[in-house]
Amino acid sequence: MADQPELTIQGWGPPPSGGSTDAAGPPALEEALPKAARRHLAKELGWTPRHTPPVPVADIRLTPPRLPEATLAALTALLGEDNVRTDREARLLRAGGKSYLDLLRRRAGDASDAPDAVVLPGTTEETAALLALCSEHDVVVVPFGGGTSVVGGLAGVDPDDRPAVALDLRRMASVQAIDVPSSMVTVGPGMRGPQLEAALAAEGLTFGHLPQSWEFATLGGYAATRSSGQASTGVGRFDDLVAGLTLATPSGVLEVGHPPASAAGPDLLGLALGSEGTLGVITELTLRVRPKPATTSYEGWSFRTWAAGLAALQRLARHDLLPDVVRLSDVDETRANLLMSAGTGARLLRGMLRGRGHGEGCLLVVGWEGLPDIVRARTRAASSLLRAGGGIRLGHQVGESWRKHRFGAPYTRDTLLDSGLMVETLETAASWSALPTVYDAVGRALRASLTAGGRRPLVMTHLSHGYPTGASLYFTVLADRDDELPIQQWLGAKRAATDALLAAGGTLTHHHAVGADHRPWLDREIGALGVEVLRAVKARLDPKGICNPGVLLPD
Amino acid sequence: MADQPELTIQGWGPPPSGGSTDAAGPPALEEALPKAARRHLAKELGWTPRHTPPVPVADIRLTPPRLPEATLAALTALLGEDNVRTDREARLLRAGGKSYLDLLRRRAGDASDAPDAVVLPGTTEETAALLALCSEHDVVVVPFGGGTSVVGGLAGVDPDDRPAVALDLRRMASVQAIDVPSSMVTVGPGMRGPQLEAALAAEGLTFGHLPQSWEFATLGGYAATRSSGQASTGVGRFDDLVAGLTLATPSGVLEVGHPPASAAGPDLLGLALGSEGTLGVITELTLRVRPKPATTSYEGWSFRTWAAGLAALQRLARHDLLPDVVRLSDVDETRANLLMSAGTGARLLRGMLRGRGHGEGCLLVVGWEGLPDIVRARTRAASSLLRAGGGIRLGHQVGESWRKHRFGAPYTRDTLLDSGLMVETLETAASWSALPTVYDAVGRALRASLTAGGRRPLVMTHLSHGYPTGASLYFTVLADRDDELPIQQWLGAKRAATDALLAAGGTLTHHHAVGADHRPWLDREIGALGVEVLRAVKARLDPKGICNPGVLLPD
C-alpha cells in the first residue's frame, strides 16, 4: 500500500505529474488557469483573485481521543496493536471526506469531527467481531475506504455523542479470485481502481469503472454509495456491476447476490448497495468484468443549443445507441472548457465553431469501446442521428483531450480554494421529459441564492450519464467566497438547489449518495414509510445504532 | 375484460386456435403428439398411454366460505356489492395456480385451498383501505393476477388458519400514461401482456416481455415474482424493466423507484420486486418500453454436444454478443423437439443433421431484434464465434418454427396429464463456471428419484437466458405417473433436484419465484440472517401477517 498516492489532509493534493514543484501545495492560480480563463472568471463572478491559503496542518485542532481504556484494550486484543491507532496523523487523515464543507473546516483548522481512533481489521470474521465488540462498548463505527466522499459520508456524527472509530479497509485490499469464464472477480473492499485494473490486465480483462475519484476511492466505497463512473452509460453503474457481496453487521454476516440472476425473493443485494455503512461493513465484493476493449474511440461534437443536444441524445437513448461515454456540456461549461484549453488546437477549434455558427454552442464528448465491427456499426448509426439533430463532428482531438484531463478537476479545486473562490458540485438525474425543467430550476435556484452584493455565481452543467429513460445532470458552481460566512453561503445555495430539483422531478442524488448532506431530504425522495422500512432493517442488523449513524437516515 | 381468454379451472385450457374442436377439454394424445413422439415417450418412460381425465368440474369439492358476516359487510361497504364475490365459480377460478401439484389437486376434485371470497378493488387507495380493513378483521389477502403461478404462489395457506380473500387485480388494468420521450409507460397491475402490446403498438413501441404464460399472466404478477421472458437476454428481465411502482401495504402506500437511476440509499424498488404479495399489493407500475424493432431475425444452429454449445454461448456472453433470444437444448430435448415436429421440413432437417454428424446434437435457437445495421453487425460477429465453436447454421425455418410454438407447452401438458403422465418443469441459474455441474447434478437427482418399478423419467433441459456471468437452465420432466401417490412422486423428485442444484451452486429459482414450493429452502439461498431481514421489513409493513402468509418466508 505504501506506493499508492494519498489524499492530503486539507485538499485533493498536488497533481501526480507536475504542475507545481512544491509538493506541499497545489499549483498557483497563474499555473493552473490560462489568463483568458482567469479574466473570464473575474468578470463573470465579480471576483478579484486573492491568496487564501489553509492554516498550516500543524495548527489543525483535534479533540483528545475519547475511547475508554477498557474499549481500547479490547480493540487491541482483537486486532493487535498495529491495527488500532490513536495518533494525530492517523486521526486527521480519516477526518471527514472531500466535500467543499469538509475542506472549509479542515482549511480553517477544525478537525473536531475526527474519529477517536482508527481500527484496521483484516478479514470478514475480524470485522464482524469488531462490530459486535463496538456494539457492546457503545462505540460508533465509520467505515473508511478512500476518504473521497463529497456528501459528508464520513461525518461520524452521533445523536448520542458516543466515541467513534474509523474502520479503515486498507488491509482488505487484494484480489481473492478471478473466474475468467464467468467474467467475475472477487476482491477486498479496500482495493482501489488502479490496483484492480492492474490485476485484471494480466488476464486481458478490465473493470472500467472510472469516476473522477478513481485514483483514490475504493471498491467498497463505490458499492456503499451506488457510485457511477464516466463510462457508466456503457459498462453500467457500479451497482449493476456487483454480482454479490459480504456484509459484516453487528448481528452477523450476510452474503447477498446470486449471479447471474435470481427470482428468490426481494433483492437483498440492492439493500446492501447504497447502505453507506449504516447496516454494517462490506468486506468482500464479487464484480463483473469484461475483456479489454479491442477498440476505443473518443470524439467531440458540437450542438448549437443545449436543447438540441439533449434532444439528439434522447433519440440515441431511445434507439439503444448511446455511446459508452456521453457528456454534453451546456453553453457556460463549454465556454469555460474552451478557455481552459490553451494552445493552438483550442484556438483553431474556437475559430471553426464560430465559423459554423456554433460560437456559443454546447460541446458533446462521446466515447465508444468494444469489438471493432460493433463499434463501427454503432458509431455510424449514432453519428447519423447526431447529425440529423444538428450536431457537428469535431473529431478525435477533443475527445482525447477530455480523456487526458478526466481526473483533473479536484486538483484544480485546491488552487481555486486558495484564491478566494467557492467551488462545489451537485448532481441529480431525471427522466428525459423532466430533464429540461430540472436543468432550469437548479440553475435558477443557485443563481438566486448566490447573487448578492456584487457577487454572481457561474453555474456550469453537463449531462454525464444516459439511460433509456433519462439522464443525469452534473452542476459545477463557482462564486466569490464569502469569507465571513462561507459555510452558510454554500448551505443556502445547496438547500435552494435541492428543493428545486426535487420539486422538478429530479432524484436527490444520482451517484454521490446521501451522506450527511442530503439526509434531511431523504423522506421527500422515498417517503416517510420508505424511511421507516430502512429503519426496520437497520434495527434488525444494528440494534445499538453504532453503524455510521450520521448519514443516510434523517434524525 | 370479457373478451380475454381465461385459464380453465383444471388446466391451461384448450389452445386458442384449433387442435381440439371440443372447447371443454384439451386435444387427444393422438392429435397433440405425432406417432413417433408417442412411441419415443412410451419407450423412454416405460409408459403405456391411458386415459386419466380430471373429475368433472361440478364434482370439485369446496369448503363453505368462512368470512364472518361483519367482515363481509365491511368489505361490501368499501368496494360495493359487485366487487365482493363468494360464489362457487369465482372462488374456484382463484384456487391456487397452475403448477403440477395445483393441477393434481384440481383434477382430483380438491379445491379446499380456494379463497373464502374474491375482492376487486379499483384503485391504490381502495387497495390500501382494503388491506387495513383485512388487517383489522384478521383476514388473509392473496393477490391474484393471471393465476399462472407454477410454484404455489397463490397457496393462501396461513399458519393461524384465518379466513382468506383473493384480491383480484383485473379492475386495475389500464394504461395510465405513456411518456414517449422517456420510453416509459405507467399501467395497472392487472393488465396482461397482449393488452399492453396493443396499447403500445399505436405509438410504435413494444414492451417485449414474453414468458410462456404471456397470454394470461399480469404485469403485477411479473413484478411480484421477478419474472423473465423468452427475450430477456436481450430486453432484460422483468425486474430490469420496472422503473418504479406503487405498493399498497397494511401500513400505508410506498412509492418506489426513481427513473432513470438514483444513489439515494438502498434500493426499495428491489425490495418490492419479488415480494410475492408478502409485503402488500402492487397497484401501479411504470415500465420501460422501446421502439418496435425494425428487424427481427430468428434462426437455428446445431452443436454436436451440450458442452460445445455451452462453451460457444459463454464466449458470446463474454464479448457482449448474446442474441436477444437464446435457447440451447440438450440432446434429450433436441431429440424430443425433432420428434414433435412432423412433416417434410423436420424430416429434411433430421437428414441434414445426420449427414453432418450432428444426429444426436443440440439445437440452438437465437433471435435478434433491433436496427438493421446493428443486428447485421452483431449477427455477423456472433455467427463467426458460433462457427468457431463447432456450430452449424440451420437457417431461419427452425427459428421461426420455435417462435410459432413459443406458448404451446402448457396446452400440451393438459393432454399429457390426461394420458397418465407426470409433467413438470423446474429452473435455476448459475455462473458459467458452475453451469455444467448444476446441469449434471439436477439430471442425476431427478433420474435417481423417479426411476422405480420399471418407470424411468425423461429429463429435457435447455439454457433459456444468458448473462455475462452465467445462464439459466430450464428442466422439463416427464414420467409415467404414480396414480397412487402422484404428489409424493413429484415432491420426492423436486426435493432431490433442489438439494442438488443448491449444492452445485445454482440459485433456488431464476424466474418462477419462491412461492410455497421453494420456501423451505429460502434460508439456504439467502442465509438465516437474510430471512430475518425480510421478516423485519414484513413486520413493519404487515404487522398482522395477513399478506400472502403461505409463500416466500419459511414457517
Coordinates of C-alpha atoms in Angstrom, one line a residue, chain A residues 157-516:
Chain A
V157 CA -21.9 12.4 13.9
D158 CA -23.9 10.5 16.5
P159 CA -27.1 11.8 18.2
D160 CA -25.8 10.3 21.5
D161 CA -22.3 11.7 21.0
R162 CA -20.6 8.3 21.6
P163 CA -16.9 7.8 20.9
A164 CA -16.3 6.9 17.2
V165 CA -13.7 4.8 15.4
A166 CA -12.9 5.0 11.7
L167 CA -12.8 1.4 10.3
D168 CA -10.1 1.6 7.6
L169 CA -10.4 -1.1 4.9
R170 CA -6.9 -1.0 3.5
R171 CA -5.9 -4.4 5.0
M172 CA -8.7 -6.0 2.9
A173 CA -7.5 -4.9 -0.5
S174 CA -6.5 -7.9 -2.5
V175 CA -7.9 -10.0 -5.4
Q176 CA -9.2 -13.2 -3.9
A177 CA -10.4 -15.0 -7.1
I178 CA -10.8 -14.4 -10.8
D179 CA -13.4 -16.6 -12.6
V180 CA -12.5 -15.9 -16.2
P181 CA -15.3 -18.0 -17.9
S182 CA -17.9 -16.2 -15.7
S183 CA -16.3 -12.8 -16.1
M184 CA -16.2 -12.3 -12.3
V185 CA -13.6 -11.2 -9.9
T186 CA -13.7 -11.3 -6.1
V187 CA -11.9 -8.6 -4.2
G188 CA -11.5 -6.9 -0.8
P189 CA -13.4 -3.7 -0.3
G190 CA -10.2 -1.6 0.4
M191 CA -8.9 -2.2 -3.1
R192 CA -8.7 0.8 -5.5
G193 CA -9.5 1.0 -9.2
P194 CA -5.9 1.3 -10.5
Q195 CA -4.9 -1.8 -8.5
L196 CA -7.8 -3.8 -9.8
E197 CA -7.2 -2.8 -13.4
A198 CA -3.5 -3.9 -13.0
A199 CA -4.6 -7.3 -11.7
L200 CA -7.2 -7.7 -14.4
A201 CA -4.9 -6.6 -17.2
A202 CA -2.8 -9.7 -16.7
E203 CA -5.9 -11.7 -17.8
G204 CA -6.8 -9.4 -20.7
L205 CA -9.7 -8.1 -18.6
T206 CA -10.9 -4.7 -17.4
F207 CA -13.4 -3.4 -14.9
G208 CA -13.9 0.0 -16.4
H209 CA -15.5 1.9 -13.5
L210 CA -13.9 5.4 -13.8
P211 CA -15.3 8.1 -11.6
Q212 CA -13.3 11.3 -11.1
S213 CA -12.1 9.9 -7.7
W214 CA -10.7 6.8 -9.4
E215 CA -7.1 7.3 -8.2
F216 CA -8.1 7.2 -4.5
A217 CA -11.6 5.8 -4.0
T218 CA -12.1 2.1 -3.0
L219 CA -14.4 -0.6 -4.5
G220 CA -16.1 -1.0 -1.1
G221 CA -16.9 2.7 -1.2
Y222 CA -18.3 2.6 -4.6
A223 CA -20.7 -0.2 -3.5
A224 CA -21.7 1.6 -0.3
T225 CA -22.6 4.7 -2.2
R226 CA -24.0 3.4 -5.6
S227 CA -21.3 5.2 -7.5
S228 CA -21.3 5.7 -11.2
G229 CA -18.3 6.3 -13.4
Q230 CA -17.5 8.3 -16.5
A231 CA -18.2 5.2 -18.7
S232 CA -21.2 4.0 -16.8
T233 CA -23.5 4.7 -19.7
G234 CA -21.8 1.8 -21.5
V235 CA -20.5 -0.5 -18.8
G236 CA -23.2 0.2 -16.3
R237 CA -23.4 1.9 -12.9
F238 CA -21.3 0.3 -10.1
D239 CA -24.4 -1.3 -8.6
D240 CA -25.1 -3.0 -11.9
L241 CA -21.6 -4.5 -11.8
V242 CA -21.8 -6.1 -8.3
A243 CA -22.6 -9.8 -8.6
G244 CA -22.5 -10.4 -4.9
L245 CA -21.1 -9.1 -1.6
T246 CA -20.5 -9.9 2.0
L247 CA -21.8 -7.5 4.6
A248 CA -20.5 -7.9 8.2
T249 CA -23.1 -6.4 10.6
P250 CA -23.3 -6.3 14.4
S251 CA -25.8 -9.1 14.2
G252 CA -23.8 -11.4 12.0
V253 CA -22.6 -11.8 8.4
L254 CA -24.9 -11.5 5.3
E255 CA -23.9 -12.9 1.9
V256 CA -26.1 -11.4 -0.8
G257 CA -26.4 -11.7 -4.5
H258 CA -26.6 -14.9 -6.6
P259 CA -25.0 -14.4 -10.1
P260 CA -26.1 -14.3 -12.8
A261 CA -29.7 -13.6 -11.5
S262 CA -32.3 -14.9 -9.2
A263 CA -36.0 -14.7 -8.6
A264 CA -35.7 -16.0 -5.0
G265 CA -37.5 -13.1 -3.3
P266 CA -36.7 -9.4 -2.8
D267 CA -33.2 -8.2 -3.7
L268 CA -31.1 -8.1 -0.6
L269 CA -28.0 -7.1 -2.6
G270 CA -29.8 -3.9 -3.6
L271 CA -30.4 -3.3 0.1
A272 CA -26.7 -3.6 0.9
L273 CA -25.7 -1.4 -2.0
G274 CA -26.1 2.3 -1.1
S275 CA -26.4 1.5 2.6
E276 CA -23.5 3.8 3.3
G277 CA -22.2 1.9 6.3
T278 CA -25.4 2.2 8.2
L279 CA -26.1 -1.5 8.2
G280 CA -22.6 -2.8 8.5
V281 CA -19.4 -3.0 6.6
I282 CA -18.9 -4.5 3.1
T283 CA -15.9 -7.0 3.5
E284 CA -15.9 -8.7 0.1
L285 CA -17.2 -8.0 -3.4
T286 CA -17.7 -10.1 -6.5
L287 CA -17.7 -7.8 -9.5
R288 CA -18.5 -8.3 -13.2
V289 CA -15.5 -7.7 -15.5
R290 CA -15.1 -7.8 -19.3
P291 CA -12.5 -8.3 -21.9
K292 CA -10.3 -5.3 -22.5
P293 CA -11.9 -3.5 -25.5
A294 CA -10.2 -4.1 -28.8
T295 CA -11.2 -0.6 -30.0
T296 CA -11.7 2.7 -28.1
S297 CA -12.7 5.8 -29.9
Y298 CA -13.4 9.2 -28.3
E299 CA -14.6 12.2 -30.2
G300 CA -16.1 15.7 -29.8
W301 CA -19.3 17.0 -31.3
S302 CA -20.9 20.5 -31.1
F303 CA -24.6 21.5 -30.9
R304 CA -25.8 25.0 -31.3
T305 CA -28.0 24.8 -28.2
W306 CA -28.4 22.7 -25.0
A307 CA -32.0 21.8 -26.1
A308 CA -30.8 20.5 -29.4
G309 CA -28.0 18.4 -27.8
L310 CA -30.5 17.0 -25.3
A311 CA -33.0 16.1 -28.0
A312 CA -30.3 14.3 -30.0
L313 CA -29.1 12.3 -27.0
Q314 CA -32.7 11.3 -26.2
R315 CA -33.1 10.0 -29.7
L316 CA -29.9 7.9 -29.3
A317 CA -31.2 6.6 -25.9
R318 CA -34.5 5.6 -27.4
H319 CA -32.7 3.5 -30.1
D320 CA -30.2 1.9 -27.7
L321 CA -27.4 3.9 -29.4
L322 CA -25.9 5.8 -26.5
P323 CA -22.1 5.7 -26.6
D324 CA -20.2 4.2 -23.6
V325 CA -19.2 7.7 -22.5
V326 CA -21.5 10.6 -23.1
R327 CA -21.0 14.1 -21.8
L328 CA -22.9 17.1 -23.1
S329 CA -21.8 20.4 -21.6
D330 CA -24.1 23.5 -21.6
V331 CA -23.1 26.8 -23.0
D332 CA -21.5 28.0 -19.8
E333 CA -19.4 24.9 -19.3
T334 CA -18.4 24.7 -22.9
R335 CA -17.2 28.3 -22.8
A336 CA -15.2 27.6 -19.6
N337 CA -13.7 24.4 -21.1
L338 CA -12.6 26.2 -24.2
L339 CA -11.0 29.0 -22.2
M340 CA -9.2 26.4 -20.0
S341 CA -7.7 24.8 -23.1
A342 CA -4.7 26.9 -24.1
G343 CA -2.7 26.5 -27.3
T344 CA -3.1 26.4 -31.0
G345 CA -5.6 23.5 -31.1
A346 CA -8.1 25.2 -28.9
R347 CA -7.7 28.4 -30.9
L348 CA -8.4 26.6 -34.1
L349 CA -11.4 24.8 -32.6
R350 CA -12.9 28.1 -31.4
G351 CA -12.4 29.6 -34.8
M352 CA -14.1 26.6 -36.5
L353 CA -17.1 26.7 -34.2
R354 CA -17.5 30.4 -34.7
G355 CA -17.3 29.9 -38.5
R356 CA -20.1 27.3 -38.4
G357 CA -22.3 29.4 -36.2
H358 CA -21.6 27.3 -33.0
G359 CA -19.6 30.0 -31.3
E360 CA -21.8 29.8 -28.2
G361 CA -22.5 26.1 -28.7
C362 CA -22.6 23.1 -26.5
L363 CA -19.7 20.5 -26.5
L364 CA -20.5 16.8 -26.6
V365 CA -17.9 14.2 -25.8
V366 CA -18.7 10.6 -26.8
G367 CA -16.6 7.5 -26.3
W368 CA -17.1 4.1 -27.9
E369 CA -15.4 0.9 -26.7
G370 CA -15.7 -2.7 -27.8
L371 CA -15.3 -5.0 -30.8
P372 CA -14.2 -3.0 -33.9
D373 CA -17.1 -4.1 -36.1
I374 CA -19.7 -3.4 -33.5
V375 CA -18.2 -0.1 -32.6
R376 CA -18.2 0.8 -36.3
A377 CA -21.8 -0.1 -36.8
R378 CA -22.9 1.7 -33.6
T379 CA -20.9 4.8 -34.3
R380 CA -22.2 5.1 -37.8
A381 CA -25.8 4.7 -36.7
A382 CA -25.4 7.2 -33.8
S383 CA -23.5 9.7 -35.9
S384 CA -26.2 9.8 -38.4
L385 CA -28.8 10.6 -35.7
L386 CA -26.5 13.2 -34.1
R387 CA -26.0 14.9 -37.5
A388 CA -29.8 14.8 -38.1
G389 CA -30.2 16.6 -34.8
G390 CA -27.9 19.4 -35.8
G391 CA -24.6 18.1 -34.4
I392 CA -21.2 19.0 -35.9
R393 CA -18.5 16.4 -35.6
L394 CA -15.3 17.9 -34.1
G395 CA -13.0 14.9 -34.4
H396 CA -10.9 12.8 -32.0
Q397 CA -8.7 15.5 -30.6
V398 CA -11.4 17.0 -28.5
G399 CA -12.4 13.5 -27.2
E400 CA -8.8 12.6 -26.4
S401 CA -8.2 15.9 -24.6
W402 CA -11.2 15.3 -22.3
R403 CA -9.8 11.8 -21.6
K404 CA -6.4 13.1 -20.7
H405 CA -7.8 15.5 -18.2
R406 CA -10.6 13.3 -16.8
F407 CA -9.3 13.2 -13.3
G408 CA -8.1 16.8 -13.1
A409 CA -11.0 18.9 -11.7
P410 CA -10.5 18.1 -7.9
Y411 CA -6.8 19.1 -8.2
T412 CA -7.7 22.4 -9.7
R413 CA -10.3 23.0 -7.0
D414 CA -7.4 23.2 -4.4
T415 CA -5.9 26.1 -6.4
L416 CA -9.3 27.9 -6.7
L417 CA -9.9 27.5 -3.0
D418 CA -6.5 29.1 -2.3
S419 CA -7.6 32.0 -4.5
G420 CA -10.8 33.1 -2.6
L421 CA -13.3 31.0 -4.5
M422 CA -16.2 28.9 -3.5
V423 CA -16.2 25.7 -5.7
E424 CA -18.7 22.9 -5.3
T425 CA -20.6 20.4 -7.4
L426 CA -24.0 18.7 -7.2
E427 CA -25.8 16.2 -9.3
T428 CA -29.1 14.6 -10.0
A429 CA -31.0 12.6 -12.6
A430 CA -34.4 12.8 -14.2
S431 CA -36.5 11.3 -17.0
W432 CA -35.9 12.8 -20.5
S433 CA -39.2 14.6 -20.2
A434 CA -38.3 16.2 -16.9
L435 CA -34.7 17.0 -17.7
P436 CA -35.1 20.5 -19.2
T437 CA -37.3 21.6 -16.2
V438 CA -34.8 20.2 -13.7
Y439 CA -31.9 22.0 -15.5
D440 CA -33.7 25.3 -15.5
A441 CA -34.9 25.0 -11.9
V442 CA -31.5 24.2 -10.4
G443 CA -29.6 26.9 -12.3
R444 CA -32.2 29.5 -11.3
A445 CA -32.1 28.4 -7.6
L446 CA -28.3 28.6 -7.5
R447 CA -28.2 31.9 -9.2
A448 CA -30.9 33.4 -6.9
S449 CA -29.1 32.2 -3.8
L450 CA -25.6 33.1 -4.7
T451 CA -26.2 36.5 -6.3
A452 CA -25.7 39.2 -3.6
G453 CA -23.6 42.3 -3.0
G454 CA -21.9 42.3 -6.4
R455 CA -21.3 38.6 -6.4
R456 CA -22.6 36.4 -9.1
P457 CA -22.2 32.6 -9.4
L458 CA -21.0 30.7 -12.5
V459 CA -23.1 27.6 -12.9
M460 CA -21.8 25.1 -15.4
T461 CA -23.7 21.9 -16.2
H462 CA -23.2 18.7 -18.1
L463 CA -25.3 15.7 -18.8
S464 CA -23.0 12.9 -17.6
H465 CA -24.8 9.6 -17.9
G466 CA -27.5 8.5 -20.3
Y467 CA -30.2 5.8 -19.8
P468 CA -33.1 4.7 -22.0
T469 CA -35.5 6.6 -19.6
G470 CA -33.4 9.7 -18.7
A471 CA -30.1 11.1 -17.8
S472 CA -28.1 12.6 -15.0
L473 CA -27.1 16.3 -14.7
Y474 CA -23.8 17.4 -13.0
F475 CA -23.6 21.1 -11.9
T476 CA -20.3 22.8 -11.0
V477 CA -20.7 26.1 -9.1
L478 CA -18.1 28.8 -8.7
A479 CA -18.5 32.0 -6.8
D480 CA -16.5 34.6 -5.0
R481 CA -16.3 33.1 -1.5
D482 CA -17.9 34.9 1.4
D483 CA -15.0 34.7 3.8
E484 CA -17.1 35.7 6.8
L485 CA -19.8 33.0 6.4
P486 CA -18.5 30.6 3.7
I487 CA -20.4 27.6 5.1
Q488 CA -23.7 29.4 5.2
Q489 CA -23.1 30.8 1.7
W490 CA -23.0 27.2 0.3
L491 CA -25.6 25.7 2.6
G492 CA -28.1 28.3 1.4
A493 CA -27.4 27.5 -2.2
K494 CA -27.4 23.8 -1.7
R495 CA -30.8 24.0 0.1
A496 CA -32.3 26.1 -2.7
A497 CA -30.9 23.8 -5.4
T498 CA -32.1 20.6 -3.7
D499 CA -35.6 21.9 -3.1
A500 CA -35.7 22.9 -6.7
L501 CA -34.5 19.7 -8.2
L502 CA -36.8 17.5 -6.1
A503 CA -39.8 19.7 -7.0
A504 CA -39.0 19.5 -10.7
G505 CA -38.8 15.7 -10.6
G506 CA -35.1 15.0 -10.1
T507 CA -33.6 12.5 -7.7
L508 CA -31.8 13.6 -4.6
T509 CA -28.6 12.1 -5.9
H510 CA -27.6 10.2 -9.0
H511 CA -24.1 9.0 -7.9
H512 CA -22.8 10.9 -4.9
A513 CA -25.0 9.2 -2.3
V514 CA -27.0 10.7 0.6
G515 CA -24.3 11.1 3.3
A516 CA -24.9 13.7 5.9

